């Protein structure tokens, strides 16, 4: 029996040694599996973080684009309001020119003088209405020539004045607020 007991004990020790070896191997395999699962979670977390960062950047760009669009629309609305009368005033410039020509006619009779006085009253009221909208006459005669607001049609020579000075105004020019509607046609000193 001793032999059998010893054999049993040896078999049991072998089984325990194998079991322990299997447990150790199993633990190592489990640790490897756990590490790979951990690594998988970390990789997935990094991927999700990258996606979140991309979406946040996209959101910020869209918000900036929206703010820029809103600001552009506001500027466009302000410009449209500021220059709303530009088309009408541009169409009225020839009317103002015709009134000025009519007022330059010499009168010989009392009847013609009263008609001219009526034309002058209409002209003044039209000028007042256009000035309320921001229309201003460009001053030219005696001023230094400015190509932004003057259009040189001819050159004359006057030794008493400096070179580049406007000698005569041939047609009035007008500015609407800060925009030139029509430059003044002028004669400039050489």
Short mmCIF file of C-alpha atoms in Angstrom, two decimals:
data_model
loop_
_atom_site.label_atom_id
_atom_site.label_comp_id
_atom_site.label_asym_id
_atom_site.label_seq_id
_atom_site.Cartn_x
_atom_site.Cartn_y
_atom_site.Cartn_z
CA UNK A 1 0.00 0.00 0.00
CA UNK A 2 2.78 2.26 0.57
CA UNK A 3 3.78 1.94 -2.97
CA UNK A 4 0.33 2.71 -4.10
CA UNK A 5 0.08 5.59 -1.71
CA UNK A 6 3.41 6.87 -2.86
CA UNK A 7 2.32 6.50 -6.45
CA UNK A 8 -0.89 8.30 -5.66
CA UNK A 9 1.00 11.04 -3.92
CA UNK A 10 3.34 11.35 -6.87
CA UNK A 11 0.46 11.43 -9.30
CA UNK A 12 -1.26 14.03 -7.15
CA UNK A 13 1.90 16.12 -7.02
CA UNK A 14 2.23 15.81 -10.78
CA UNK A 15 -1.38 16.82 -11.23
CA UNK A 16 -0.90 19.73 -8.83
CA UNK A 17 2.29 20.75 -10.61
CA UNK A 18 0.53 20.58 -13.94
CA UNK A 19 -2.42 22.48 -12.55
CA UNK A 20 -0.11 25.11 -11.09
CA UNK A 21 1.78 25.31 -14.38
CA UNK A 22 -1.51 25.62 -16.25
CA UNK A 23 -2.69 28.29 -13.79
CA UNK A 24 0.56 30.22 -14.27
CA UNK A 25 0.28 29.87 -18.04
CA UNK A 26 -3.41 30.76 -17.85
CA UNK A 27 -2.63 33.80 -15.74
CA UNK A 28 0.04 34.91 -18.24
CA UNK A 29 -2.35 34.33 -21.13
CA UNK A 30 -5.09 36.15 -19.23
CA UNK A 31 -2.72 39.05 -18.52
CA UNK A 32 -1.82 39.15 -22.21
CA UNK A 33 -5.51 39.09 -23.10
CA UNK A 34 -6.23 41.77 -20.51
CA UNK A 35 -3.40 43.92 -21.85
CA UNK A 36 -4.59 43.51 -25.37
CA UNK A 37 -8.15 44.37 -24.26
CA UNK A 38 -6.73 47.38 -22.41
CA UNK A 39 -4.78 48.36 -25.48
CA UNK A 40 -7.89 47.91 -27.57
CA UNK A 41 -9.84 50.18 -25.23
CA UNK A 42 -7.08 52.77 -25.31
CA UNK A 43 -6.96 52.64 -29.11
CA UNK A 44 -10.74 52.96 -29.29
CA UNK A 45 -10.61 55.82 -26.79
CA UNK A 46 -7.91 57.59 -28.84
CA UNK A 47 -9.98 57.11 -32.00
CA UNK A 48 -13.11 58.48 -30.35
CA UNK A 49 -11.13 61.42 -28.94
CA UNK A 50 -9.79 62.21 -32.43
CA UNK A 51 -13.34 62.10 -33.83
CA UNK A 52 -14.55 64.38 -31.03
CA UNK A 53 -11.73 66.85 -31.72
CA UNK A 54 -12.55 66.83 -35.44
CA UNK A 55 -16.23 67.48 -34.72
CA UNK A 56 -15.37 70.29 -32.30
CA UNK A 57 -13.12 71.90 -34.92
CA UNK A 58 -15.84 71.50 -37.55
CA UNK A 59 -18.37 73.05 -35.19
CA UNK A 60 -16.08 76.01 -34.47
CA UNK A 61 -15.43 76.57 -38.20
CA UNK A 62 -19.16 76.43 -38.97
CA UNK A 63 -19.86 78.88 -36.17
CA UNK A 64 -17.15 81.27 -37.45
CA UNK A 65 -18.55 80.99 -40.99
CA UNK A 66 -22.03 81.74 -39.68
CA UNK A 67 -20.78 84.77 -37.73
CA UNK A 68 -18.93 86.05 -40.82
CA UNK A 69 -22.03 85.58 -42.97
CA UNK A 70 -24.18 87.40 -40.44
CA UNK A 71 -21.65 90.27 -40.25
CA UNK A 72 -21.53 90.51 -44.09
CA UNK A 73 -25.30 90.59 -44.27
CA UNK A 74 -25.39 93.35 -41.65
CA UNK A 75 -22.85 95.40 -43.62
CA UNK A 76 -24.82 94.82 -46.82
CA UNK A 77 -28.04 95.95 -45.11
CA UNK A 78 -26.31 99.07 -43.76
CA UNK A 79 -24.88 99.89 -47.19
CA UNK A 80 -28.26 99.31 -48.83
CA UNK A 81 -29.90 101.63 -46.30
CA UNK A 82 -27.14 104.22 -46.62
CA UNK A 83 -27.26 104.31 -50.42
CA UNK A 84 -30.94 103.47 -50.94
CA UNK A 85 -31.57 106.72 -52.82
CA UNK A 86 -28.54 106.41 -55.10
CA UNK A 87 -30.45 105.25 -58.17
CA UNK A 88 -33.14 107.92 -57.82
CA UNK A 89 -30.62 110.69 -57.19
CA UNK A 90 -28.52 109.58 -60.17
CA UNK A 91 -31.64 109.87 -62.32
CA UNK A 92 -32.36 113.35 -60.88
CA UNK A 93 -28.93 114.81 -61.72
CA UNK A 94 -29.91 115.71 -65.32
CA UNK A 95 -33.06 117.37 -63.93
CA UNK A 96 -30.91 119.52 -61.62
CA UNK A 97 -28.68 120.40 -64.60
CA UNK A 98 -31.73 121.45 -66.63
CA UNK A 99 -33.01 123.63 -63.80
CA UNK A 100 -29.61 125.34 -63.58
CA UNK A 101 -29.63 126.00 -67.33
CA UNK A 102 -33.16 127.40 -67.13
CA UNK A 103 -32.12 129.75 -64.32
CA UNK A 104 -29.26 131.12 -66.45
CA UNK A 105 -31.68 132.44 -69.09
CA UNK A 106 -31.75 136.25 -69.27
CA UNK A 107 -35.17 137.72 -68.62
CA UNK A 108 -36.47 140.85 -70.29
CA UNK A 109 -40.12 140.92 -69.28
CA UNK A 110 -41.85 140.81 -65.94
CA UNK A 111 -43.81 137.73 -66.98
CA UNK A 112 -40.61 135.78 -67.79
CA UNK A 113 -39.05 136.93 -64.50
CA UNK A 114 -41.99 135.51 -62.54
CA UNK A 115 -41.67 132.18 -64.38
CA UNK A 116 -37.95 132.10 -63.62
CA UNK A 117 -38.73 132.86 -59.96
CA UNK A 118 -41.13 129.89 -59.88
CA UNK A 119 -38.52 127.64 -61.49
CA UNK A 120 -36.01 128.82 -58.90
CA UNK A 121 -38.39 127.94 -56.05
CA UNK A 122 -38.94 124.43 -57.46
CA UNK A 123 -35.19 124.06 -57.96
CA UNK A 124 -34.44 125.05 -54.34
CA UNK A 125 -37.04 122.66 -52.94
CA UNK A 126 -35.64 119.85 -55.10
CA UNK A 127 -32.11 120.66 -53.86
CA UNK A 128 -33.30 120.63 -50.23
CA UNK A 129 -34.96 117.23 -50.74
CA UNK A 130 -31.80 115.76 -52.31
CA UNK A 131 -29.62 117.24 -49.57
CA UNK A 132 -31.78 115.52 -46.94
CA UNK A 133 -30.91 112.23 -48.64
CA UNK A 134 -27.19 113.09 -48.42
CA UNK A 135 -26.50 114.54 -51.88
CA UNK A 136 -23.80 117.22 -51.88
CA UNK A 137 -22.27 119.33 -54.63
CA UNK A 138 -18.54 118.80 -55.19
CA UNK A 139 -16.64 122.07 -54.86
CA UNK A 140 -14.29 122.48 -57.78
CA UNK A 141 -13.40 125.99 -58.92
CA UNK A 142 -10.19 127.21 -57.27
CA UNK A 143 -9.56 123.80 -55.67
CA UNK A 144 -6.59 121.54 -56.38
CA UNK A 145 -7.45 118.93 -59.03
CA UNK A 146 -8.39 115.58 -57.47
CA UNK A 147 -8.90 112.72 -59.94
CA UNK A 148 -11.18 110.97 -57.45
CA UNK A 149 -13.83 113.69 -57.65
CA UNK A 150 -12.89 115.73 -60.73
CA UNK A 151 -12.85 114.81 -64.39
CA UNK A 152 -10.44 116.97 -66.41
CA UNK A 153 -12.03 117.69 -69.78
CA UNK A 154 -9.65 120.40 -70.91
CA UNK A 155 -6.56 122.31 -69.89
CA UNK A 156 -6.06 126.05 -69.92
CA UNK A 157 -3.17 128.25 -68.96
CA UNK A 158 -3.42 130.97 -66.33
CA UNK A 159 -0.09 132.33 -65.10
CA UNK A 160 -1.70 133.83 -61.99
CA UNK A 161 -2.74 130.41 -60.59
CA UNK A 162 -0.79 127.32 -59.62
CA UNK A 163 -0.45 124.27 -61.82
CA UNK A 164 -3.16 121.65 -61.25
CA UNK A 165 -5.76 124.12 -59.96
CA UNK A 166 -9.29 123.89 -61.32
CA UNK A 167 -9.98 127.05 -63.36
CA UNK A 168 -13.57 126.44 -64.45
CA UNK A 169 -16.37 124.09 -63.62
CA UNK A 170 -18.05 122.83 -66.79
CA UNK A 171 -20.59 120.48 -65.15
CA UNK A 172 -21.35 120.06 -61.46
CA UNK A 173 -20.39 116.87 -59.73
CA UNK A 174 -22.21 115.28 -56.82
CA UNK A 175 -21.37 113.05 -53.86
CA UNK A 176 -23.88 110.84 -52.04
CA UNK A 177 -22.64 110.59 -48.45
CA UNK A 178 -19.11 109.29 -49.22
CA UNK A 179 -19.65 107.90 -52.73
CA UNK A 180 -19.11 109.93 -55.91
CA UNK A 181 -22.26 109.84 -58.06
CA UNK A 182 -20.85 112.00 -60.80
CA UNK A 183 -17.42 113.66 -60.92
CA UNK A 184 -17.23 117.37 -61.67
CA UNK A 185 -16.15 118.09 -65.24
CA UNK A 186 -13.49 120.77 -65.02
CA UNK A 187 -10.87 122.75 -66.88
CA UNK A 188 -7.46 122.51 -65.18
CA UNK A 189 -4.53 124.93 -65.22
CA UNK A 190 -1.42 123.55 -66.95
#
